[in-house]
């Protein structure tokens, strides 16, 4: 069993890098990908601990990008894996640092918007919940703590989701730019949880993914906690038809995504075989 999609408390998970590595080792996970949003800090802290525990640790990151399809502009999550020696280039790290700056700007505007919608909340309060970065799940926790909502889910529904009146846009890179930066930086780009794109027609979904491949996309996430068995089968077939690499993971966030277990997902709906990582590595090494 492996898990190539997880978050530490350096982004919006609740486990420290040490807790995450130890949890993975204790349940017999052979390889763990840490894919925090917009930061490598959690991965880096986990490196020596994974070495101690004999866990194969994979360097990753999750990027929020934007793309136009269906009814206008949407946010698309992209995973990047750095599987070779040396990890991400310094140029790529600098590019990621700029993403963190745009996130902070979004947070300032989100606080202002929540205030305008009658919520008493300050930037300091939410930043105190996070470490390398502050994300909407941290806002959700503060909203819960202050009694505005009873669950993280309700916090998103009422205040934080794209459909909520207080939502604010974040200035994120266009998906083609992100794919290019990842490739230049020594990584491979993998479309995260494609089911969240929300396509109803499989032909349209496949056409969109084919378009991303033309931009340089290298793989898609076939196994994910949000995927039904039918979704997984469909993405497996799409990866075969389009010649894309395959990845998979639970998207574990600790208490920030209740009901979702490391390695096995929701009620055991995720199973990622060791060979998936071997093939990802072999595929990544083939270009350049
Ligand atoms: P951010 O990167 O700060 O915009 O926040 C994105 C994070 O919020 C990701 O980890 C998502 O999984 C999480 N998220 C987005 N929508 C929801 C939702 N409806 N319920 C719970 N978590 C969500
Ligand atoms: Zn997250
Ligand atoms: Fe995601
Ligand atoms: Fe994620």
mmCIF file of C-alpha atoms and ligand atoms in Angstrom:
data_model
loop_
_atom_site.group_PDB
_atom_site.id
_atom_site.type_symbol
_atom_site.label_atom_id
_atom_site.label_comp_id
_atom_site.label_asym_id
_atom_site.label_seq_id
_atom_site.Cartn_x
_atom_site.Cartn_y
_atom_site.Cartn_z
ATOM 1 C CA UNK A 1 0.000 0.000 0.000
ATOM 2 C CA UNK A 2 1.174 3.513 -0.854
ATOM 3 C CA UNK A 3 -0.385 6.985 -0.550
ATOM 4 C CA UNK A 4 0.846 9.732 -2.859
ATOM 5 C CA UNK A 5 -1.446 12.569 -1.757
ATOM 6 C CA UNK A 6 -1.340 13.906 1.803
ATOM 7 C CA UNK A 7 -1.110 17.179 3.697
ATOM 8 C CA UNK A 8 0.773 18.187 6.847
ATOM 9 C CA UNK A 9 0.090 21.081 9.198
ATOM 10 C CA UNK A 10 2.590 23.145 7.183
ATOM 11 C CA UNK A 11 -0.356 23.608 4.816
ATOM 12 C CA UNK A 12 -3.889 22.718 5.866
ATOM 13 C CA UNK A 13 -3.563 19.247 7.360
ATOM 14 C CA UNK A 14 -3.604 18.748 11.121
ATOM 15 C CA UNK A 15 -0.744 16.229 11.468
ATOM 16 C CA UNK A 16 2.825 17.442 11.912
ATOM 17 C CA UNK A 17 5.295 15.952 9.403
ATOM 18 C CA UNK A 18 6.518 13.621 12.172
ATOM 19 C CA UNK A 19 3.001 12.504 13.090
ATOM 20 C CA UNK A 20 2.178 11.889 9.434
ATOM 21 C CA UNK A 21 5.306 9.798 8.774
ATOM 22 C CA UNK A 22 4.797 7.825 11.972
ATOM 23 C CA UNK A 23 1.131 7.199 11.184
ATOM 24 C CA UNK A 24 2.072 6.007 7.691
ATOM 25 C CA UNK A 25 4.829 3.713 8.959
ATOM 26 C CA UNK A 26 2.632 2.277 11.694
ATOM 27 C CA UNK A 27 -0.113 1.190 9.288
ATOM 28 C CA UNK A 28 2.349 -0.354 6.847
ATOM 29 C CA UNK A 29 2.396 2.274 4.113
ATOM 30 C CA UNK A 30 5.495 1.659 1.968
ATOM 31 C CA UNK A 31 5.655 5.015 0.177
ATOM 32 C CA UNK A 32 4.140 8.361 1.170
ATOM 33 C CA UNK A 33 3.815 11.435 -1.022
ATOM 34 C CA UNK A 34 3.557 14.723 0.850
ATOM 35 C CA UNK A 35 1.707 17.181 -1.376
ATOM 36 C CA UNK A 36 1.092 20.271 0.731
ATOM 37 C CA UNK A 37 -0.503 23.285 -0.929
ATOM 38 C CA UNK A 38 2.119 25.815 -2.085
ATOM 39 C CA UNK A 39 4.956 24.682 0.208
ATOM 40 C CA UNK A 40 7.706 22.066 0.503
ATOM 41 C CA UNK A 41 8.229 22.797 4.218
ATOM 42 C CA UNK A 42 6.299 19.737 5.445
ATOM 43 C CA UNK A 43 8.088 17.406 3.031
ATOM 44 C CA UNK A 44 11.468 18.764 4.076
ATOM 45 C CA UNK A 45 10.779 18.322 7.775
ATOM 46 C CA UNK A 46 9.615 14.767 7.066
ATOM 47 C CA UNK A 47 12.757 13.685 5.177
ATOM 48 C CA UNK A 48 14.950 12.720 8.167
ATOM 49 C CA UNK A 49 12.022 11.124 10.015
ATOM 50 C CA UNK A 50 11.101 8.978 6.999
ATOM 51 C CA UNK A 51 14.732 7.906 6.650
ATOM 52 C CA UNK A 52 14.735 6.815 10.308
ATOM 53 C CA UNK A 53 11.504 4.855 9.777
ATOM 54 C CA UNK A 54 12.502 3.298 6.435
ATOM 55 C CA UNK A 55 9.585 4.963 4.656
ATOM 56 C CA UNK A 56 9.933 5.832 0.954
ATOM 57 C CA UNK A 57 9.052 9.545 0.954
ATOM 58 C CA UNK A 58 7.971 11.259 -2.259
ATOM 59 C CA UNK A 59 8.421 14.999 -2.792
ATOM 60 C CA UNK A 60 5.273 16.672 -4.046
ATOM 61 C CA UNK A 61 3.207 19.833 -3.956
ATOM 62 C CA UNK A 62 -0.398 20.739 -4.813
ATOM 63 C CA UNK A 63 -1.020 23.903 -6.802
ATOM 64 C CA UNK A 64 -4.265 25.803 -7.316
ATOM 65 C CA UNK A 65 -4.447 26.838 -10.961
ATOM 66 C CA UNK A 66 -7.181 28.312 -13.105
ATOM 67 C CA UNK A 67 -8.643 27.118 -16.347
ATOM 68 C CA UNK A 68 -11.588 28.117 -18.498
ATOM 69 C CA UNK A 69 -14.108 25.408 -19.347
ATOM 70 C CA UNK A 70 -17.804 24.695 -18.999
ATOM 71 C CA UNK A 71 -19.374 27.859 -17.559
ATOM 72 C CA UNK A 72 -16.297 30.037 -17.253
ATOM 73 C CA UNK A 73 -13.194 30.114 -15.119
ATOM 74 C CA UNK A 74 -12.625 27.411 -12.512
ATOM 75 C CA UNK A 75 -9.970 26.378 -10.018
ATOM 76 C CA UNK A 76 -8.115 23.212 -10.945
ATOM 77 C CA UNK A 77 -5.789 21.447 -8.525
ATOM 78 C CA UNK A 78 -2.536 20.178 -9.957
ATOM 79 C CA UNK A 79 -0.093 17.883 -8.229
ATOM 80 C CA UNK A 80 3.605 18.096 -9.033
ATOM 81 C CA UNK A 81 6.033 15.330 -8.117
ATOM 82 C CA UNK A 82 9.787 15.694 -8.020
ATOM 83 C CA UNK A 83 11.072 12.160 -8.367
ATOM 84 C CA UNK A 84 14.629 12.707 -9.552
ATOM 85 C CA UNK A 85 17.776 13.551 -7.641
ATOM 86 C CA UNK A 86 18.011 17.105 -6.378
ATOM 87 C CA UNK A 87 14.312 17.919 -6.077
ATOM 88 C CA UNK A 88 12.665 21.107 -7.328
ATOM 89 C CA UNK A 89 14.906 23.769 -8.881
ATOM 90 C CA UNK A 90 15.568 27.031 -7.062
ATOM 91 C CA UNK A 91 13.624 28.861 -9.788
ATOM 92 C CA UNK A 92 10.614 26.669 -9.080
ATOM 93 C CA UNK A 93 10.924 27.337 -5.346
ATOM 94 C CA UNK A 94 10.997 31.066 -6.046
ATOM 95 C CA UNK A 95 7.869 30.705 -8.190
ATOM 96 C CA UNK A 96 6.143 28.867 -5.319
ATOM 97 C CA UNK A 97 7.126 31.674 -2.933
ATOM 98 C CA UNK A 98 5.197 34.082 -5.173
ATOM 99 C CA UNK A 99 2.141 31.839 -4.896
ATOM 100 C CA UNK A 100 2.357 32.120 -1.123
ATOM 101 C CA UNK A 101 2.342 35.920 -1.428
ATOM 102 C CA UNK A 102 -0.830 35.852 -3.557
ATOM 103 C CA UNK A 103 -2.434 33.531 -1.002
ATOM 104 C CA UNK A 104 -1.708 36.028 1.779
ATOM 105 C CA UNK A 105 -3.258 38.793 -0.273
ATOM 106 C CA UNK A 106 -6.369 36.607 -0.767
ATOM 107 C CA UNK A 107 -6.548 35.990 2.975
ATOM 108 C CA UNK A 108 -6.504 39.723 3.728
ATOM 109 C CA UNK A 109 -9.381 40.251 1.277
ATOM 110 C CA UNK A 110 -11.270 37.234 2.618
ATOM 111 C CA UNK A 111 -11.091 38.637 6.176
ATOM 112 C CA UNK A 112 -12.423 41.977 4.921
ATOM 113 C CA UNK A 113 -15.242 40.216 3.071
ATOM 114 C CA UNK A 114 -16.194 38.089 6.094
ATOM 115 C CA UNK A 115 -16.217 41.233 8.251
ATOM 116 C CA UNK A 116 -18.548 42.872 5.728
ATOM 117 C CA UNK A 117 -20.793 39.820 5.995
ATOM 118 C CA UNK A 118 -21.089 40.291 9.747
ATOM 119 C CA UNK A 119 -18.404 37.868 10.923
ATOM 120 C CA UNK A 120 -16.065 39.018 13.667
ATOM 121 C CA UNK A 121 -12.762 37.489 12.572
ATOM 122 C CA UNK A 122 -9.188 38.795 12.218
ATOM 123 C CA UNK A 123 -6.187 37.788 10.125
ATOM 124 C CA UNK A 124 -4.170 37.111 13.276
ATOM 125 C CA UNK A 125 -6.720 34.573 14.489
ATOM 126 C CA UNK A 126 -6.610 32.508 11.296
ATOM 127 C CA UNK A 127 -2.863 32.818 10.814
ATOM 128 C CA UNK A 128 -2.382 31.424 14.316
ATOM 129 C CA UNK A 129 -3.992 28.170 13.093
ATOM 130 C CA UNK A 130 -1.513 27.635 10.241
ATOM 131 C CA UNK A 131 2.238 27.409 9.849
ATOM 132 C CA UNK A 132 3.837 27.899 6.417
ATOM 133 C CA UNK A 133 0.541 29.043 5.023
ATOM 134 C CA UNK A 134 -3.028 29.844 5.910
ATOM 135 C CA UNK A 135 -5.809 28.221 3.905
ATOM 136 C CA UNK A 136 -9.576 28.183 3.958
ATOM 137 C CA UNK A 137 -9.695 25.132 6.268
ATOM 138 C CA UNK A 138 -7.996 27.328 8.891
ATOM 139 C CA UNK A 139 -10.722 29.925 8.396
ATOM 140 C CA UNK A 140 -13.251 27.099 8.806
ATOM 141 C CA UNK A 141 -11.745 26.067 12.137
ATOM 142 C CA UNK A 142 -11.897 29.630 13.484
ATOM 143 C CA UNK A 143 -15.529 29.975 12.335
ATOM 144 C CA UNK A 144 -16.281 26.759 14.218
ATOM 145 C CA UNK A 145 -14.397 27.796 17.342
ATOM 146 C CA UNK A 146 -16.273 31.107 17.437
ATOM 147 C CA UNK A 147 -19.628 29.383 17.054
ATOM 148 C CA UNK A 148 -20.566 30.735 13.621
ATOM 149 C CA UNK A 149 -20.860 27.187 12.255
ATOM 150 C CA UNK A 150 -20.966 23.655 13.664
ATOM 151 C CA UNK A 151 -18.775 21.871 11.103
ATOM 152 C CA UNK A 152 -16.043 22.500 8.548
ATOM 153 C CA UNK A 153 -18.537 21.542 5.907
ATOM 154 C CA UNK A 154 -20.994 24.184 7.073
ATOM 155 C CA UNK A 155 -18.191 26.784 7.174
ATOM 156 C CA UNK A 156 -17.476 26.143 3.503
ATOM 157 C CA UNK A 157 -21.126 26.045 2.539
ATOM 158 C CA UNK A 158 -22.035 29.294 4.256
ATOM 159 C CA UNK A 159 -18.844 31.328 4.061
ATOM 160 C CA UNK A 160 -15.872 29.883 2.177
ATOM 161 C CA UNK A 161 -16.954 27.928 -0.897
ATOM 162 C CA UNK A 162 -16.893 29.493 -4.347
ATOM 163 C CA UNK A 163 -20.688 29.660 -4.194
ATOM 164 C CA UNK A 164 -20.781 31.526 -0.848
ATOM 165 C CA UNK A 165 -21.568 35.285 -0.914
ATOM 166 C CA UNK A 166 -18.422 36.124 1.073
ATOM 167 C CA UNK A 167 -16.075 34.138 -1.215
ATOM 168 C CA UNK A 168 -13.173 36.034 -2.777
ATOM 169 C CA UNK A 169 -11.090 35.001 -5.797
ATOM 170 C CA UNK A 170 -7.432 34.255 -5.510
ATOM 171 C CA UNK A 171 -4.930 35.308 -8.122
ATOM 172 C CA UNK A 172 -3.701 31.895 -9.261
ATOM 173 C CA UNK A 173 -1.557 30.838 -12.227
ATOM 174 C CA UNK A 174 -3.151 29.712 -15.453
ATOM 175 C CA UNK A 175 -2.965 25.904 -15.725
ATOM 176 C CA UNK A 176 -0.670 25.943 -18.784
ATOM 177 C CA UNK A 177 1.770 28.205 -16.952
ATOM 178 C CA UNK A 178 1.793 25.862 -13.953
ATOM 179 C CA UNK A 179 2.426 22.789 -16.147
ATOM 180 C CA UNK A 180 5.323 24.598 -17.819
ATOM 181 C CA UNK A 181 6.855 25.783 -14.525
ATOM 182 C CA UNK A 182 6.662 22.270 -13.067
ATOM 183 C CA UNK A 183 8.407 20.784 -16.109
ATOM 184 C CA UNK A 184 11.113 23.486 -16.077
ATOM 185 C CA UNK A 185 11.561 22.943 -12.349
ATOM 186 C CA UNK A 186 12.313 19.241 -12.774
ATOM 187 C CA UNK A 187 8.896 17.804 -11.888
ATOM 188 C CA UNK A 188 5.997 15.997 -13.489
ATOM 189 C CA UNK A 189 2.514 17.479 -13.371
ATOM 190 C CA UNK A 190 -0.451 15.317 -12.474
ATOM 191 C CA UNK A 191 -4.081 16.460 -12.618
ATOM 192 C CA UNK A 192 -5.454 16.063 -9.056
ATOM 193 C CA UNK A 193 -8.853 14.445 -8.330
ATOM 194 C CA UNK A 194 -10.240 14.977 -11.863
ATOM 195 C CA UNK A 195 -13.748 14.170 -10.608
ATOM 196 C CA UNK A 196 -13.837 17.653 -9.054
ATOM 197 C CA UNK A 197 -13.728 19.243 -12.494
ATOM 198 C CA UNK A 198 -17.415 18.373 -12.443
ATOM 199 C CA UNK A 199 -17.867 17.262 -16.042
ATOM 200 C CA UNK A 200 -21.176 15.470 -16.636
ATOM 201 C CA UNK A 201 -20.295 14.166 -20.089
ATOM 202 C CA UNK A 202 -17.335 11.754 -20.237
ATOM 203 C CA UNK A 203 -16.438 12.844 -23.806
ATOM 204 C CA UNK A 204 -16.111 16.466 -22.674
ATOM 205 C CA UNK A 205 -14.055 15.428 -19.673
ATOM 206 C CA UNK A 206 -11.668 13.409 -21.819
ATOM 207 C CA UNK A 207 -11.368 16.205 -24.368
ATOM 208 C CA UNK A 208 -10.433 18.647 -21.590
ATOM 209 C CA UNK A 209 -7.801 16.263 -20.200
ATOM 210 C CA UNK A 210 -6.436 15.663 -23.717
ATOM 211 C CA UNK A 211 -6.064 19.441 -24.044
ATOM 212 C CA UNK A 212 -4.033 19.514 -20.826
ATOM 213 C CA UNK A 213 -1.822 16.760 -22.204
ATOM 214 C CA UNK A 214 -1.138 18.949 -25.229
ATOM 215 C CA UNK A 215 0.037 21.617 -22.751
ATOM 216 C CA UNK A 216 2.494 19.143 -21.197
ATOM 217 C CA UNK A 217 0.465 17.401 -18.475
ATOM 218 C CA UNK A 218 2.196 14.086 -17.630
ATOM 219 C CA UNK A 219 -0.354 12.214 -15.538
ATOM 220 C CA UNK A 220 -3.714 12.038 -13.792
ATOM 221 C CA UNK A 221 -4.754 10.991 -10.315
ATOM 222 C CA UNK A 222 -6.701 7.772 -10.905
ATOM 223 C CA UNK A 223 -7.205 6.729 -7.252
ATOM 224 C CA UNK A 224 -8.597 9.326 -4.804
ATOM 225 C CA UNK A 225 -10.992 9.404 -1.836
ATOM 226 C CA UNK A 226 -13.561 11.358 -3.874
ATOM 227 C CA UNK A 227 -13.551 8.817 -6.718
ATOM 228 C CA UNK A 228 -16.208 6.121 -6.968
ATOM 229 C CA UNK A 229 -15.199 2.730 -8.368
ATOM 230 C CA UNK A 230 -16.675 3.853 -11.705
ATOM 231 C CA UNK A 231 -14.650 7.100 -11.630
ATOM 232 C CA UNK A 232 -11.450 5.156 -10.945
ATOM 233 C CA UNK A 233 -12.153 2.769 -13.838
ATOM 234 C CA UNK A 234 -12.893 5.697 -16.157
ATOM 235 C CA UNK A 235 -9.705 7.583 -15.236
ATOM 236 C CA UNK A 236 -7.662 4.410 -15.624
ATOM 237 C CA UNK A 237 -9.044 4.013 -19.161
ATOM 238 C CA UNK A 238 -8.470 7.685 -19.970
ATOM 239 C CA UNK A 239 -4.846 7.403 -18.809
ATOM 240 C CA UNK A 240 -4.365 4.425 -21.126
ATOM 241 C CA UNK A 241 -6.004 6.047 -24.126
ATOM 242 C CA UNK A 242 -4.146 9.341 -23.715
ATOM 243 C CA UNK A 243 -0.800 7.864 -22.679
ATOM 244 C CA UNK A 244 -0.786 9.577 -19.289
ATOM 245 C CA UNK A 245 0.979 8.387 -16.138
ATOM 246 C CA UNK A 246 -1.155 7.339 -13.153
ATOM 247 C CA UNK A 247 -1.020 8.476 -9.544
ATOM 248 C CA UNK A 248 -3.187 7.915 -6.498
ATOM 249 C CA UNK A 249 -3.638 8.940 -2.896
ATOM 250 C CA UNK A 250 -6.176 9.725 -0.214
ATOM 251 C CA UNK A 251 -5.738 13.522 0.149
ATOM 252 C CA UNK A 252 -5.443 12.964 3.901
ATOM 253 C CA UNK A 253 -5.822 16.203 5.942
ATOM 254 C CA UNK A 254 -6.236 14.768 9.470
ATOM 255 C CA UNK A 255 -9.112 16.417 11.355
ATOM 256 C CA UNK A 256 -9.573 18.969 8.562
ATOM 257 C CA UNK A 257 -11.212 16.252 6.441
ATOM 258 C CA UNK A 258 -13.043 14.027 8.903
ATOM 259 C CA UNK A 259 -13.821 10.441 7.924
ATOM 260 C CA UNK A 260 -10.860 10.089 5.620
ATOM 261 C CA UNK A 261 -8.034 7.702 6.591
ATOM 262 C CA UNK A 262 -4.415 7.791 5.521
ATOM 263 C CA UNK A 263 -3.682 5.025 2.963
ATOM 264 C CA UNK A 264 -7.264 3.796 2.649
ATOM 265 C CA UNK A 265 -9.489 6.860 2.165
ATOM 266 C CA UNK A 266 -13.201 6.845 2.984
ATOM 267 C CA UNK A 267 -14.366 3.469 4.266
ATOM 268 C CA UNK A 268 -11.472 1.797 2.470
ATOM 269 C CA UNK A 269 -12.282 3.175 -0.988
ATOM 270 C CA UNK A 270 -8.643 3.846 -1.962
ATOM 271 C CA UNK A 271 -6.058 1.162 -2.777
ATOM 272 C CA UNK A 272 -2.888 2.277 -4.497
ATOM 273 C CA UNK A 273 -0.406 -0.440 -5.433
ATOM 274 C CA UNK A 274 3.351 -0.078 -5.032
ATOM 275 C CA UNK A 275 3.749 -0.533 -8.833
ATOM 276 C CA UNK A 276 1.968 2.786 -9.405
ATOM 277 C CA UNK A 277 4.966 4.617 -7.955
ATOM 278 C CA UNK A 278 7.451 2.435 -9.864
ATOM 279 C CA UNK A 279 5.681 3.304 -13.108
ATOM 280 C CA UNK A 280 5.461 6.979 -12.186
ATOM 281 C CA UNK A 281 9.208 7.034 -11.539
ATOM 282 C CA UNK A 282 10.023 5.156 -14.730
ATOM 283 C CA UNK A 283 7.785 7.486 -16.731
ATOM 284 C CA UNK A 284 9.235 10.611 -15.134
ATOM 285 C CA UNK A 285 12.762 9.480 -15.968
ATOM 286 C CA UNK A 286 11.902 8.901 -19.632
ATOM 287 C CA UNK A 287 11.712 12.553 -20.616
ATOM 288 C CA UNK A 288 14.934 14.654 -20.561
HETATM 289 P P1 LIG B 1 -7.367 27.286 -0.176
HETATM 290 O O1 LIG B 1 -6.178 26.629 -0.808
HETATM 291 O O2 LIG B 1 -7.002 28.117 0.995
HETATM 292 O O3 LIG B 1 -8.206 28.043 -1.167
HETATM 293 O O4 LIG B 1 -8.289 26.111 0.423
HETATM 294 C C1 LIG B 1 -8.447 24.935 -0.297
HETATM 295 C C2 LIG B 1 -8.649 23.821 0.669
HETATM 296 O O5 LIG B 1 -9.988 23.851 1.124
HETATM 297 C C3 LIG B 1 -8.424 22.436 0.065
HETATM 298 O O6 LIG B 1 -7.708 21.621 0.974
HETATM 299 C C4 LIG B 1 -9.803 21.882 -0.093
HETATM 300 O O7 LIG B 1 -9.816 20.478 0.028
HETATM 301 C C5 LIG B 1 -10.562 22.544 1.033
HETATM 302 N N1 LIG B 1 -11.963 22.644 0.656
HETATM 303 C C6 LIG B 1 -12.467 23.225 -0.441
HETATM 304 N N2 LIG B 1 -13.819 23.135 -0.459
HETATM 305 C C7 LIG B 1 -14.171 22.472 0.677
HETATM 306 C C8 LIG B 1 -15.425 22.049 1.249
HETATM 307 N N3 LIG B 1 -16.601 22.309 0.648
HETATM 308 N N4 LIG B 1 -15.388 21.389 2.438
HETATM 309 C C9 LIG B 1 -14.223 21.125 3.030
HETATM 310 N N5 LIG B 1 -13.009 21.477 2.547
HETATM 311 C C10 LIG B 1 -12.988 22.149 1.382
HETATM 312 ZN ZN1 LIG B 2 -5.713 20.887 1.488
HETATM 313 FE FE1 LIG B 3 -6.980 19.252 -3.993
HETATM 314 FE FE1 LIG B 4 -4.910 17.771 -1.553
#
